[in-house]
């Protein structure tokens, strides 16, 4: 399998604070790649670097073989124009911790928006596809509801449908269940599991160790801006080698 | 009701009924004597005030009635409305431009917008009107090179003075309102739109501005209602709006106060109409942020009629 995401020595600083101190990893096409670690470890920042919501300060980041946010010509690096960055992002879906649905649009309009505005799909076409996707996430009956009328779990499932509407080749999940009531987590995880089974490449920042163990193909434990341990989720979670991983897992499991 | 007889004793048995539903509380409500007293005092004062006006011999009430629909007065009210609408359009358009300039990453445009807002908010609109009115004192000719050249006094008609004075002043306030609106939209919205591959322009137009409108519309409505009243200041630049029209009649017919009443009535009519209009506009932009839209006044009246017979709460 080829690499969908390839990270080489990625550094990221916010002012004087260095959040990522050299991340090297590879996400294979079709796999579910879980990122775990304590808060402030840089896992969410790294995820946001993948679709260039954050600019990296050093290193190289590739998605599907393409350099993210820059163009390399000889040994010179050129920043991409906003429109070119937008073009790269079309193929990368993202799901946020706080859902970030558009509150002034109904569920189905949320899902239709990007295909119409970005891909130039017709309204009828976009609506039909949006309805399919809402049905897939189990919310066919909520198409006409505004986000404020939906529960957190329903909003997050709409957000997943919205990302899928762009037919991405890669999906990024930034703690998708962290803002949910415990009893609503299961619905969202079910949708994600379903998506994983369909062969979608997924990078998931999560605190759901059960999901990581069950669905994940690879797992990385990050702390202090570096990758501490990585491997098969079942191995890492049941038999962590590193001391830091052990103490983290003993607190969350 | 069921006519099954054997059910009756079971329902009536005391332990069962208390366990199912405790008796509703029937307590004597607290009497708020202070409220009764204050209501009487306030009503008495209002009655005195009305009486003073109604019985004042010097007020020619029929003059108010006669002149209310006088063609000069109506024309003045029309001009007040016209100058308010036009000045507001200038203010909104320029205000949006200034807000975007102010939020721009370009320090030059941001600074220029800041300086504009600083000047036009920092000086009284009355002074600004007089500045436009007297512009010919320092620039006798308006010379825009090959495009336009004319005497300044010909360009700066009372109408132009009023439009520029009110409009440019309003732009400074609108800029701050728009800026607050744009900044009030959660950054996650921009991120979500960008993550979907939407461009800056589309994100602004489709996602940010519609949400900013909810924050921008209510104060803009207030601004317009203020504008209707502030426009009376263009009296100073001899634009013949409502106040000037009524005052002219007032001073020639020795009915100064009566004509001020006429002006007040028309200002109240205009501000009231736009207040209602604004209410429905706000309601429209609340869509999606409230789970349930607030009732319209008509719906409220209907609801109140229904609950009229019932006892009111502590309120």
Coordinates of C-alpha atoms in Angstrom, one line a residue:
Chain A
X1 CA 0.0 0.0 0.0
X2 CA 1.2 3.5 -0.8
X3 CA 1.5 6.3 1.7
X4 CA -1.5 8.6 1.9
X5 CA 0.1 10.9 4.5
X6 CA 3.9 11.2 4.9
X7 CA 5.4 13.4 7.5
X8 CA 9.1 14.1 7.6
X9 CA 10.5 16.0 10.5
X10 CA 7.5 18.3 10.9
X11 CA 8.0 21.2 13.3
X12 CA 5.4 23.7 14.4
X13 CA 5.8 26.6 16.8
X14 CA 3.3 29.1 18.1
X15 CA 5.5 32.1 18.9
X16 CA 8.1 30.8 21.3
X17 CA 6.1 27.6 22.1
X18 CA 7.3 24.7 20.1
X19 CA 4.3 22.3 19.8
X20 CA 5.7 19.8 17.3
X21 CA 9.3 18.9 17.6
X22 CA 9.9 16.7 14.5
X23 CA 7.2 14.3 13.6
X24 CA 8.0 11.4 11.3
X25 CA 5.2 9.1 10.4
X26 CA 3.4 7.5 7.5
X27 CA -0.3 6.8 7.1
X28 CA -1.0 4.0 4.5
X29 CA -3.8 4.3 2.1
X30 CA -6.9 2.7 3.4
X31 CA -5.9 2.4 7.0
X32 CA -7.3 3.9 10.2
X33 CA -4.5 5.7 11.9
X34 CA -5.1 6.7 15.5
X35 CA -3.3 9.5 17.3
X36 CA -3.5 9.4 21.1
X37 CA -1.7 11.4 23.9
X38 CA -2.3 13.8 26.7
X39 CA -3.7 17.2 25.9
X40 CA -1.0 19.6 24.7
X41 CA 1.0 16.8 23.2
X42 CA 0.5 18.3 19.7
X43 CA -1.7 15.7 18.2
X44 CA -4.5 18.1 17.2
X45 CA -2.0 20.6 15.9
X46 CA -0.4 17.9 13.7
X47 CA -3.8 16.9 12.3
X48 CA -4.5 20.5 11.4
X49 CA -1.1 20.7 9.7
X50 CA -2.2 17.9 7.3
X51 CA -4.8 20.1 5.6
X52 CA -2.7 23.3 6.1
X53 CA -5.0 24.9 8.6
X54 CA -1.7 25.4 10.4
X55 CA 1.5 26.3 8.6
X56 CA 4.5 24.1 9.5
X57 CA 7.8 25.7 10.3
X58 CA 10.1 23.0 9.3
X59 CA 10.0 19.6 7.7
X60 CA 7.9 18.3 4.8
X61 CA 4.3 17.0 4.8
X62 CA 2.9 15.1 1.9
X63 CA -0.7 14.0 1.2
X64 CA -1.0 11.4 -1.6
X65 CA 2.5 12.3 -2.7
X66 CA 1.8 16.0 -3.0
X67 CA 3.5 18.5 -0.8
X68 CA 1.0 20.3 1.5
X69 CA 0.9 24.1 1.2
X70 CA 4.1 24.5 -0.8
X71 CA 5.5 23.9 -4.3
X72 CA 9.1 22.7 -4.6
X73 CA 11.1 24.0 -7.6
X74 CA 14.7 22.9 -7.5
X75 CA 15.8 23.6 -4.0
X76 CA 13.4 26.6 -3.6
X77 CA 10.1 26.3 -1.8
X78 CA 7.2 28.5 -2.9
X79 CA 4.1 29.2 -0.8
X80 CA 0.9 28.1 -2.6
X81 CA -1.7 30.7 -3.4
X82 CA -4.9 30.5 -1.3
X83 CA -6.8 29.1 -4.3
X84 CA -4.2 26.3 -4.7
X85 CA -4.4 25.5 -1.0
X86 CA -8.2 25.3 -1.3
X87 CA -7.8 22.9 -4.2
X88 CA -5.7 20.6 -2.0
X89 CA -8.2 20.7 0.8
X90 CA -11.0 19.6 -1.4
X91 CA -9.8 16.0 -1.2
X92 CA -9.3 16.1 2.6
X93 CA -12.3 15.9 4.8
X94 CA -12.2 17.2 8.3
X95 CA -14.4 16.6 11.4
X96 CA -14.0 18.9 14.3
X97 CA -14.3 18.4 18.0
X98 CA -16.9 21.3 18.2
X99 CA -18.7 20.1 15.0
X100 CA -18.6 23.6 13.4
X101 CA -21.8 23.0 11.4
X102 CA -23.0 26.2 9.7
X103 CA -25.8 27.3 12.1
X104 CA -27.7 29.3 9.5
X105 CA -28.3 26.3 7.2
X106 CA -30.3 23.1 7.7
X107 CA -28.6 19.7 8.0
X108 CA -29.1 19.0 4.3
X109 CA -28.0 22.5 3.3
X110 CA -24.8 22.0 5.3
X111 CA -24.0 18.9 3.4
X112 CA -24.9 20.5 0.0
X113 CA -22.9 23.7 0.5
X114 CA -19.4 22.6 -0.5
X115 CA -20.3 20.4 -3.5
X116 CA -22.3 23.4 -4.9
X117 CA -19.8 26.2 -4.1
X118 CA -16.6 24.3 -4.6
X119 CA -17.3 21.6 -7.2
X120 CA -20.1 23.4 -9.0
X121 CA -22.6 20.7 -8.6
X122 CA -26.2 21.4 -9.4
X123 CA -28.6 22.0 -6.5
X124 CA -30.7 18.9 -7.4
X125 CA -27.6 16.7 -7.7
X126 CA -26.2 18.0 -4.4
X127 CA -29.5 17.6 -2.6
X128 CA -29.9 14.0 -3.8
X129 CA -26.3 13.1 -2.7
X130 CA -26.8 14.9 0.6
X131 CA -29.9 12.9 1.3
X132 CA -28.0 9.7 0.6
X133 CA -25.2 10.7 3.0
X134 CA -27.6 11.7 5.7
X135 CA -29.3 8.4 5.4
X136 CA -25.9 6.7 5.6
X137 CA -25.2 8.4 9.0
X138 CA -28.8 7.6 10.1
X139 CA -30.3 11.1 9.9
X140 CA -32.5 10.9 6.9
X141 CA -35.4 12.3 9.0
X142 CA -33.4 15.3 10.2
X143 CA -32.5 16.8 6.8
X144 CA -34.6 19.9 7.4
X145 CA -33.5 20.6 11.0
X146 CA -31.1 23.4 11.9
X147 CA -28.0 22.4 13.9
X148 CA -29.4 24.1 17.0
X149 CA -32.3 21.6 16.9
X150 CA -30.0 18.6 16.8
X151 CA -28.2 16.8 19.7
X152 CA -24.4 16.9 19.7
X153 CA -24.2 13.3 18.4
X154 CA -26.5 14.2 15.5
X155 CA -24.6 17.3 14.7
X156 CA -21.4 15.4 14.6
X157 CA -22.9 12.8 12.2
X158 CA -24.1 15.7 9.9
X159 CA -20.6 17.0 10.1
X160 CA -19.2 13.7 8.9
X161 CA -21.8 13.6 6.1
X162 CA -20.8 17.2 5.1
X163 CA -17.1 16.1 4.9
X164 CA -18.0 13.0 2.9
X165 CA -20.0 15.0 0.4
X166 CA -16.7 16.2 -1.1
X167 CA -15.7 12.6 -1.8
X168 CA -12.4 12.9 0.1
X169 CA -9.6 10.5 -0.2
X170 CA -8.6 11.2 3.4
X171 CA -10.6 12.0 6.4
X172 CA -9.2 13.8 9.5
X173 CA -11.1 13.4 12.8
X174 CA -10.1 15.9 15.6
X175 CA -11.4 14.3 18.8
X176 CA -14.8 13.8 17.2
X177 CA -16.5 12.5 20.4
X178 CA -14.8 14.6 23.0
X179 CA -17.6 17.2 23.2
X180 CA -20.4 14.6 23.3
X181 CA -22.5 13.2 26.1
X182 CA -21.3 9.6 26.9
X183 CA -24.5 8.0 25.6
X184 CA -24.2 9.8 22.2
X185 CA -20.6 8.7 21.6
X186 CA -21.6 5.3 20.3
X187 CA -23.7 6.6 17.4
X188 CA -20.8 8.6 16.1
X189 CA -18.3 5.8 16.5
X190 CA -20.7 3.5 14.7
X191 CA -20.6 5.8 11.7
X192 CA -16.8 6.0 11.8
X193 CA -16.5 2.2 12.1
X194 CA -18.8 1.9 9.1
X195 CA -16.6 4.4 7.2
X196 CA -13.5 2.5 8.1
X197 CA -15.0 -0.7 6.8
X198 CA -15.7 1.0 3.5
X199 CA -12.0 1.5 3.0
X200 CA -11.6 5.2 3.8
X201 CA -8.2 6.4 4.9
X202 CA -8.7 8.0 8.3
X203 CA -6.5 9.8 10.7
X204 CA -8.2 10.0 14.1
X205 CA -7.2 12.0 17.1
X206 CA -9.1 10.3 19.9
X207 CA -9.4 9.4 23.5
X208 CA -11.6 6.4 22.7
X209 CA -9.1 3.6 23.4
X210 CA -11.8 1.0 22.7
X211 CA -12.3 2.4 19.2
X212 CA -8.6 2.6 18.6
X213 CA -8.1 -1.0 19.6
X214 CA -11.1 -2.3 17.7
X215 CA -11.0 -0.3 14.4
X216 CA -7.5 1.2 14.3
X217 CA -4.8 -0.3 12.0
X218 CA -2.0 1.8 13.4
X219 CA -1.6 3.9 16.5
X220 CA 0.8 6.6 17.6
X221 CA 1.3 7.8 21.1
X222 CA 2.4 11.4 21.2
X223 CA 3.7 13.5 24.1
X224 CA 5.5 16.8 24.2
X225 CA 5.5 17.3 20.5
X226 CA 7.2 14.0 19.6
X227 CA 6.1 10.5 18.7
X228 CA 6.8 8.4 21.8
X229 CA 5.6 5.0 20.6
X230 CA 3.9 3.6 17.6
X231 CA 2.7 0.3 16.3
X232 CA -0.4 -2.0 16.1
X233 CA -3.1 -0.5 18.4
X234 CA -3.7 -3.9 20.2
X235 CA 0.1 -4.2 21.0
X236 CA 0.6 -0.7 22.1
X237 CA -2.5 -0.5 24.2
X238 CA -2.1 -3.8 25.9
X239 CA 1.7 -3.9 26.1
X240 CA 3.2 -0.4 26.0
X241 CA 7.0 -0.5 25.9
X242 CA 7.6 3.1 26.9
X243 CA 7.3 4.4 30.4
X244 CA 5.4 7.5 29.4
X245 CA 2.9 5.5 27.4
X246 CA 2.4 3.1 30.4
X247 CA 1.7 5.9 32.8
X248 CA -0.7 7.6 30.3
X249 CA -2.6 4.4 29.6
X250 CA -2.8 3.5 33.2
X251 CA -4.7 6.8 33.8
X252 CA -7.1 6.6 30.8
X253 CA -7.9 2.9 30.6
Chain B
X1 CA -66.2 8.1 31.2
X2 CA -66.3 4.5 31.7
X3 CA -69.4 2.9 33.0
X4 CA -67.6 -0.1 34.5
X5 CA -68.7 0.0 38.1
X6 CA -66.0 -2.2 39.6
X7 CA -63.3 0.3 38.9
X8 CA -64.7 3.0 41.1
X9 CA -63.6 1.7 44.5
X10 CA -60.0 1.2 43.5
X11 CA -59.7 4.7 42.2
X12 CA -61.3 6.2 45.2
X13 CA -59.1 4.4 47.8
X14 CA -57.0 7.0 49.6
X15 CA -53.5 5.4 49.6
X16 CA -53.6 4.9 45.9
X17 CA -54.6 8.4 45.0
X18 CA -52.1 10.1 47.2
X19 CA -49.3 8.0 45.8
X20 CA -50.2 8.8 42.3
X21 CA -50.7 12.6 42.4
X22 CA -50.2 14.9 45.4
X23 CA -52.8 17.6 45.6
X24 CA -51.9 20.8 43.8
X25 CA -51.0 23.7 46.1
X26 CA -53.7 26.3 46.6
X27 CA -52.1 29.1 48.6
X28 CA -53.1 32.7 49.0
X29 CA -50.6 34.7 46.9
X30 CA -48.6 37.5 48.6
X31 CA -50.3 40.9 48.2
X32 CA -48.0 43.5 46.7
X33 CA -49.5 46.7 48.1
X34 CA -46.5 48.8 47.0
X35 CA -47.4 48.0 43.4
X36 CA -50.9 49.2 43.8
X37 CA -49.8 52.4 45.4
X38 CA -47.1 53.1 42.7
X39 CA -49.6 52.4 40.0
X40 CA -52.1 54.9 41.4
X41 CA -49.4 57.6 41.8
X42 CA -48.1 57.1 38.3
X43 CA -51.6 57.2 36.8
X44 CA -52.4 60.4 38.6
X45 CA -49.2 62.1 37.3
X46 CA -50.0 61.0 33.8
X47 CA -53.5 62.3 34.1
X48 CA -52.2 65.7 35.3
X49 CA -49.9 65.9 32.4
X50 CA -52.6 65.1 29.8
X51 CA -54.9 67.5 31.5
X52 CA -52.4 70.3 31.4
X53 CA -52.0 69.9 27.6
X54 CA -55.6 69.3 26.9
X55 CA -56.9 72.4 28.7
X56 CA -54.0 74.8 27.8
X57 CA -55.8 77.7 26.1
X58 CA -52.8 78.8 24.2
X59 CA -52.4 75.6 22.3
X60 CA -54.3 75.8 19.0
X61 CA -55.1 72.1 18.6
X62 CA -57.0 72.6 15.4
X63 CA -53.8 74.1 13.9
X64 CA -52.1 70.8 14.6
X65 CA -54.9 68.9 12.9
X66 CA -55.0 71.3 9.9
X67 CA -51.3 71.3 9.2
X68 CA -50.7 67.6 9.9
X69 CA -51.3 66.7 6.3
X70 CA -50.3 70.0 4.8
X71 CA -48.5 69.5 1.5
X72 CA -45.4 71.4 2.7
X73 CA -45.2 69.2 5.8
X74 CA -45.7 66.0 3.8
X75 CA -43.0 67.1 1.4
X76 CA -40.7 67.8 4.4
X77 CA -41.4 64.4 5.9
X78 CA -40.7 62.8 2.4
X79 CA -37.3 64.6 2.3
X80 CA -36.5 63.5 5.8
X81 CA -37.2 59.9 4.8
X82 CA -35.2 60.3 1.5
X83 CA -32.1 61.8 3.1
X84 CA -32.2 59.2 5.9
X85 CA -32.4 56.3 3.4
X86 CA -29.7 57.7 1.1
X87 CA -27.4 58.6 4.0
X88 CA -27.9 55.2 5.4
X89 CA -27.0 53.5 2.1
X90 CA -23.9 55.6 1.9
X91 CA -23.1 54.7 5.5
X92 CA -23.7 50.9 5.1
X93 CA -21.7 50.6 1.9
X94 CA -18.8 52.7 3.0
X95 CA -19.0 51.1 6.5
X96 CA -18.6 47.6 5.1
X97 CA -15.6 48.7 3.0
X98 CA -14.1 50.4 6.1
X99 CA -14.7 47.3 8.3
X100 CA -13.0 45.0 5.8
X101 CA -10.1 47.5 5.5
X102 CA -9.8 47.7 9.2
X103 CA -9.7 43.9 9.5
X104 CA -7.3 43.6 6.6
X105 CA -3.8 42.3 7.1
X106 CA -2.4 45.3 5.1
X107 CA -1.3 47.8 7.8
X108 CA -1.8 50.8 5.5
X109 CA -5.5 50.1 4.7
X110 CA -6.1 49.2 8.3
X111 CA -4.5 52.4 9.5
X112 CA -6.4 54.6 7.1
X113 CA -9.7 53.0 8.1
X114 CA -8.8 53.6 11.8
X115 CA -8.0 57.2 11.1
X116 CA -11.3 57.7 9.2
X117 CA -13.3 56.2 12.1
X118 CA -11.3 58.2 14.6
X119 CA -12.1 61.5 12.9
X120 CA -15.8 60.9 12.0
X121 CA -16.7 59.4 15.3
X122 CA -14.7 61.9 17.3
X123 CA -16.3 65.1 16.0
X124 CA -20.0 66.0 16.3
X125 CA -22.1 65.4 13.2
X126 CA -23.4 69.0 13.4
X127 CA -19.8 70.3 13.0
X128 CA -19.3 67.9 10.1
X129 CA -22.4 69.2 8.4
X130 CA -21.2 72.8 8.8
X131 CA -17.8 71.8 7.4
X132 CA -19.4 70.5 4.2
X133 CA -21.7 73.5 4.1
X134 CA -18.8 76.0 4.3
X135 CA -16.3 74.0 2.1
X136 CA -16.5 76.7 -0.6
X137 CA -14.7 79.1 1.8
X138 CA -11.5 77.2 1.4
X139 CA -12.0 75.4 -2.0
X140 CA -14.0 77.8 -4.2
X141 CA -13.6 75.4 -7.1
X142 CA -14.1 71.7 -7.2
X143 CA -11.5 70.5 -9.7
X144 CA -11.3 66.8 -10.5
X145 CA -9.0 67.3 -13.4
X146 CA -10.5 66.3 -16.7
X147 CA -13.5 64.5 -15.2
X148 CA -15.3 67.4 -13.5
X149 CA -14.9 71.1 -12.7
X150 CA -17.4 73.4 -11.1
X151 CA -18.0 76.1 -8.5
X152 CA -18.0 74.5 -5.1
X153 CA -21.2 76.3 -4.2
X154 CA -23.0 74.7 -7.1
X155 CA -21.8 71.2 -6.1
X156 CA -22.5 71.6 -2.4
X157 CA -26.2 72.1 -2.6
X158 CA -28.1 71.7 0.7
X159 CA -28.9 68.1 -0.4
X160 CA -25.3 67.2 -1.0
X161 CA -24.2 68.7 2.3
X162 CA -26.8 66.8 4.1
X163 CA -26.0 63.5 2.3
X164 CA -22.3 63.8 2.7
X165 CA -22.5 65.1 6.3
X166 CA -24.9 62.3 7.5
X167 CA -23.6 59.5 5.2
X168 CA -19.9 59.9 5.9
X169 CA -20.6 60.2 9.6
X170 CA -22.8 57.1 9.6
X171 CA -20.1 55.1 7.8
X172 CA -17.8 55.4 10.7
X173 CA -20.4 54.0 13.1
X174 CA -21.4 51.3 10.6
X175 CA -17.8 50.3 10.1
X176 CA -17.5 49.5 13.8
X177 CA -20.8 47.6 13.8
X178 CA -19.8 45.5 10.8
X179 CA -16.4 44.9 12.3
X180 CA -18.0 43.7 15.5
X181 CA -20.3 41.4 13.5
X182 CA -17.6 39.9 11.4
X183 CA -15.5 39.2 14.5
X184 CA -18.4 37.7 16.4
X185 CA -18.5 34.7 14.0
X186 CA -16.7 31.8 15.5
X187 CA -13.4 31.0 13.9
X188 CA -14.4 27.4 13.7
X189 CA -16.8 28.4 11.0
X190 CA -14.1 29.8 8.8
X191 CA -11.9 26.7 9.5
X192 CA -14.7 24.4 8.6
X193 CA -15.4 26.2 5.3
X194 CA -11.7 26.3 4.5
X195 CA -11.4 22.6 5.3
X196 CA -14.1 21.9 2.8
X197 CA -12.0 23.7 0.1
X198 CA -14.0 26.9 0.0
X199 CA -12.1 30.1 -1.0
X200 CA -11.7 33.1 1.2
X201 CA -14.3 35.1 -0.8
X202 CA -16.9 32.3 -0.7
X203 CA -16.3 31.6 3.0
X204 CA -16.9 35.3 3.7
X205 CA -20.0 35.5 1.5
X206 CA -21.7 32.2 2.2
X207 CA -20.6 31.5 5.8
X208 CA -19.3 34.5 7.7
X209 CA -21.5 37.4 6.5
X210 CA -24.8 35.6 6.8
X211 CA -23.9 34.8 10.4
X212 CA -22.5 38.3 11.0
X213 CA -25.8 39.8 9.8
X214 CA -27.5 38.6 13.0
X215 CA -25.1 40.8 15.0
X216 CA -25.1 43.6 12.4
X217 CA -28.9 44.0 11.7
X218 CA -30.2 45.0 15.1
X219 CA -27.8 47.9 15.7
X220 CA -28.2 48.9 12.0
X221 CA -31.9 49.2 12.6
X222 CA -31.2 51.4 15.6
X223 CA -28.8 53.4 13.5
X224 CA -31.5 54.0 10.9
X225 CA -34.1 55.0 13.5
X226 CA -31.4 57.4 15.0
X227 CA -30.7 58.7 11.5
X228 CA -34.4 59.6 11.0
X229 CA -34.0 61.9 14.0
X230 CA -30.5 63.1 13.5
X231 CA -31.5 64.2 10.0
X232 CA -33.3 67.1 11.7
X233 CA -29.8 68.6 12.1
X234 CA -29.5 69.2 8.4
X235 CA -31.8 72.1 9.2
X236 CA -28.5 73.9 9.6
X237 CA -27.4 73.4 6.0
X238 CA -30.8 74.7 4.8
X239 CA -32.1 71.4 3.4
X240 CA -35.9 71.6 3.6
X241 CA -36.7 68.5 5.5
X242 CA -39.5 67.9 8.1
X243 CA -38.2 70.1 10.9
X244 CA -37.3 73.0 8.5
X245 CA -40.7 72.7 6.7
X246 CA -42.7 72.8 9.9
X247 CA -40.6 75.5 11.5
X248 CA -41.1 77.8 8.5
X249 CA -44.8 77.4 8.8
X250 CA -44.6 77.8 12.5
X251 CA -42.8 81.1 12.5
X252 CA -45.0 82.7 9.8
X253 CA -48.3 81.6 11.3
X254 CA -47.4 82.2 15.0
X255 CA -48.0 78.5 15.8
X256 CA -44.4 77.5 16.8
X257 CA -45.3 74.9 19.3
X258 CA -48.1 73.5 17.3
X259 CA -45.8 72.9 14.3
X260 CA -43.3 71.3 16.6
X261 CA -46.0 68.9 17.6
X262 CA -46.7 68.2 14.0
X263 CA -43.1 67.4 13.4
X264 CA -43.0 65.2 16.5
X265 CA -46.0 63.3 15.3
X266 CA -44.4 62.6 12.0
X267 CA -41.1 61.6 13.6
X268 CA -43.0 59.2 15.9
X269 CA -44.9 57.7 12.9
X270 CA -41.7 57.1 11.0
X271 CA -39.7 55.7 13.9
X272 CA -42.6 53.4 14.9
X273 CA -43.1 52.0 11.5
X274 CA -39.4 51.2 11.2
X275 CA -39.3 49.7 14.7
X276 CA -41.9 47.1 13.6
X277 CA -40.0 46.5 10.4
X278 CA -36.8 46.0 12.3
X279 CA -38.5 43.5 14.6
X280 CA -39.4 41.2 11.7
X281 CA -35.9 41.6 10.2
X282 CA -34.3 40.5 13.4
X283 CA -36.6 37.6 13.6
X284 CA -35.6 36.5 10.2
X285 CA -31.8 36.6 11.0
X286 CA -32.3 34.7 14.2
X287 CA -33.1 31.6 12.1
X288 CA -30.8 28.8 13.0
X289 CA -29.4 30.3 16.2
X290 CA -32.6 29.9 18.2
X291 CA -34.3 26.6 18.6
X292 CA -37.6 28.3 18.4
X293 CA -38.3 31.8 16.9
X294 CA -39.8 34.3 19.3
X295 CA -43.5 34.9 18.7
X296 CA -44.5 37.8 16.6
X297 CA -46.5 40.5 18.4
X298 CA -49.7 39.2 16.8
X299 CA -48.9 35.6 18.1
X300 CA -48.2 37.1 21.5
X301 CA -51.6 38.9 21.6
X302 CA -53.4 35.7 20.6
X303 CA -51.5 33.8 23.4
X304 CA -52.4 36.5 25.9
X305 CA -56.0 36.4 25.0
X306 CA -56.1 32.7 25.6
X307 CA -54.5 33.0 29.0
X308 CA -56.5 36.1 30.1
X309 CA -58.9 34.1 32.1
X310 CA -56.2 32.3 34.0
X311 CA -54.5 33.6 37.1
X312 CA -51.3 35.5 36.5
X313 CA -48.1 34.5 38.2
X314 CA -45.9 36.7 40.5
X315 CA -45.2 39.0 37.5

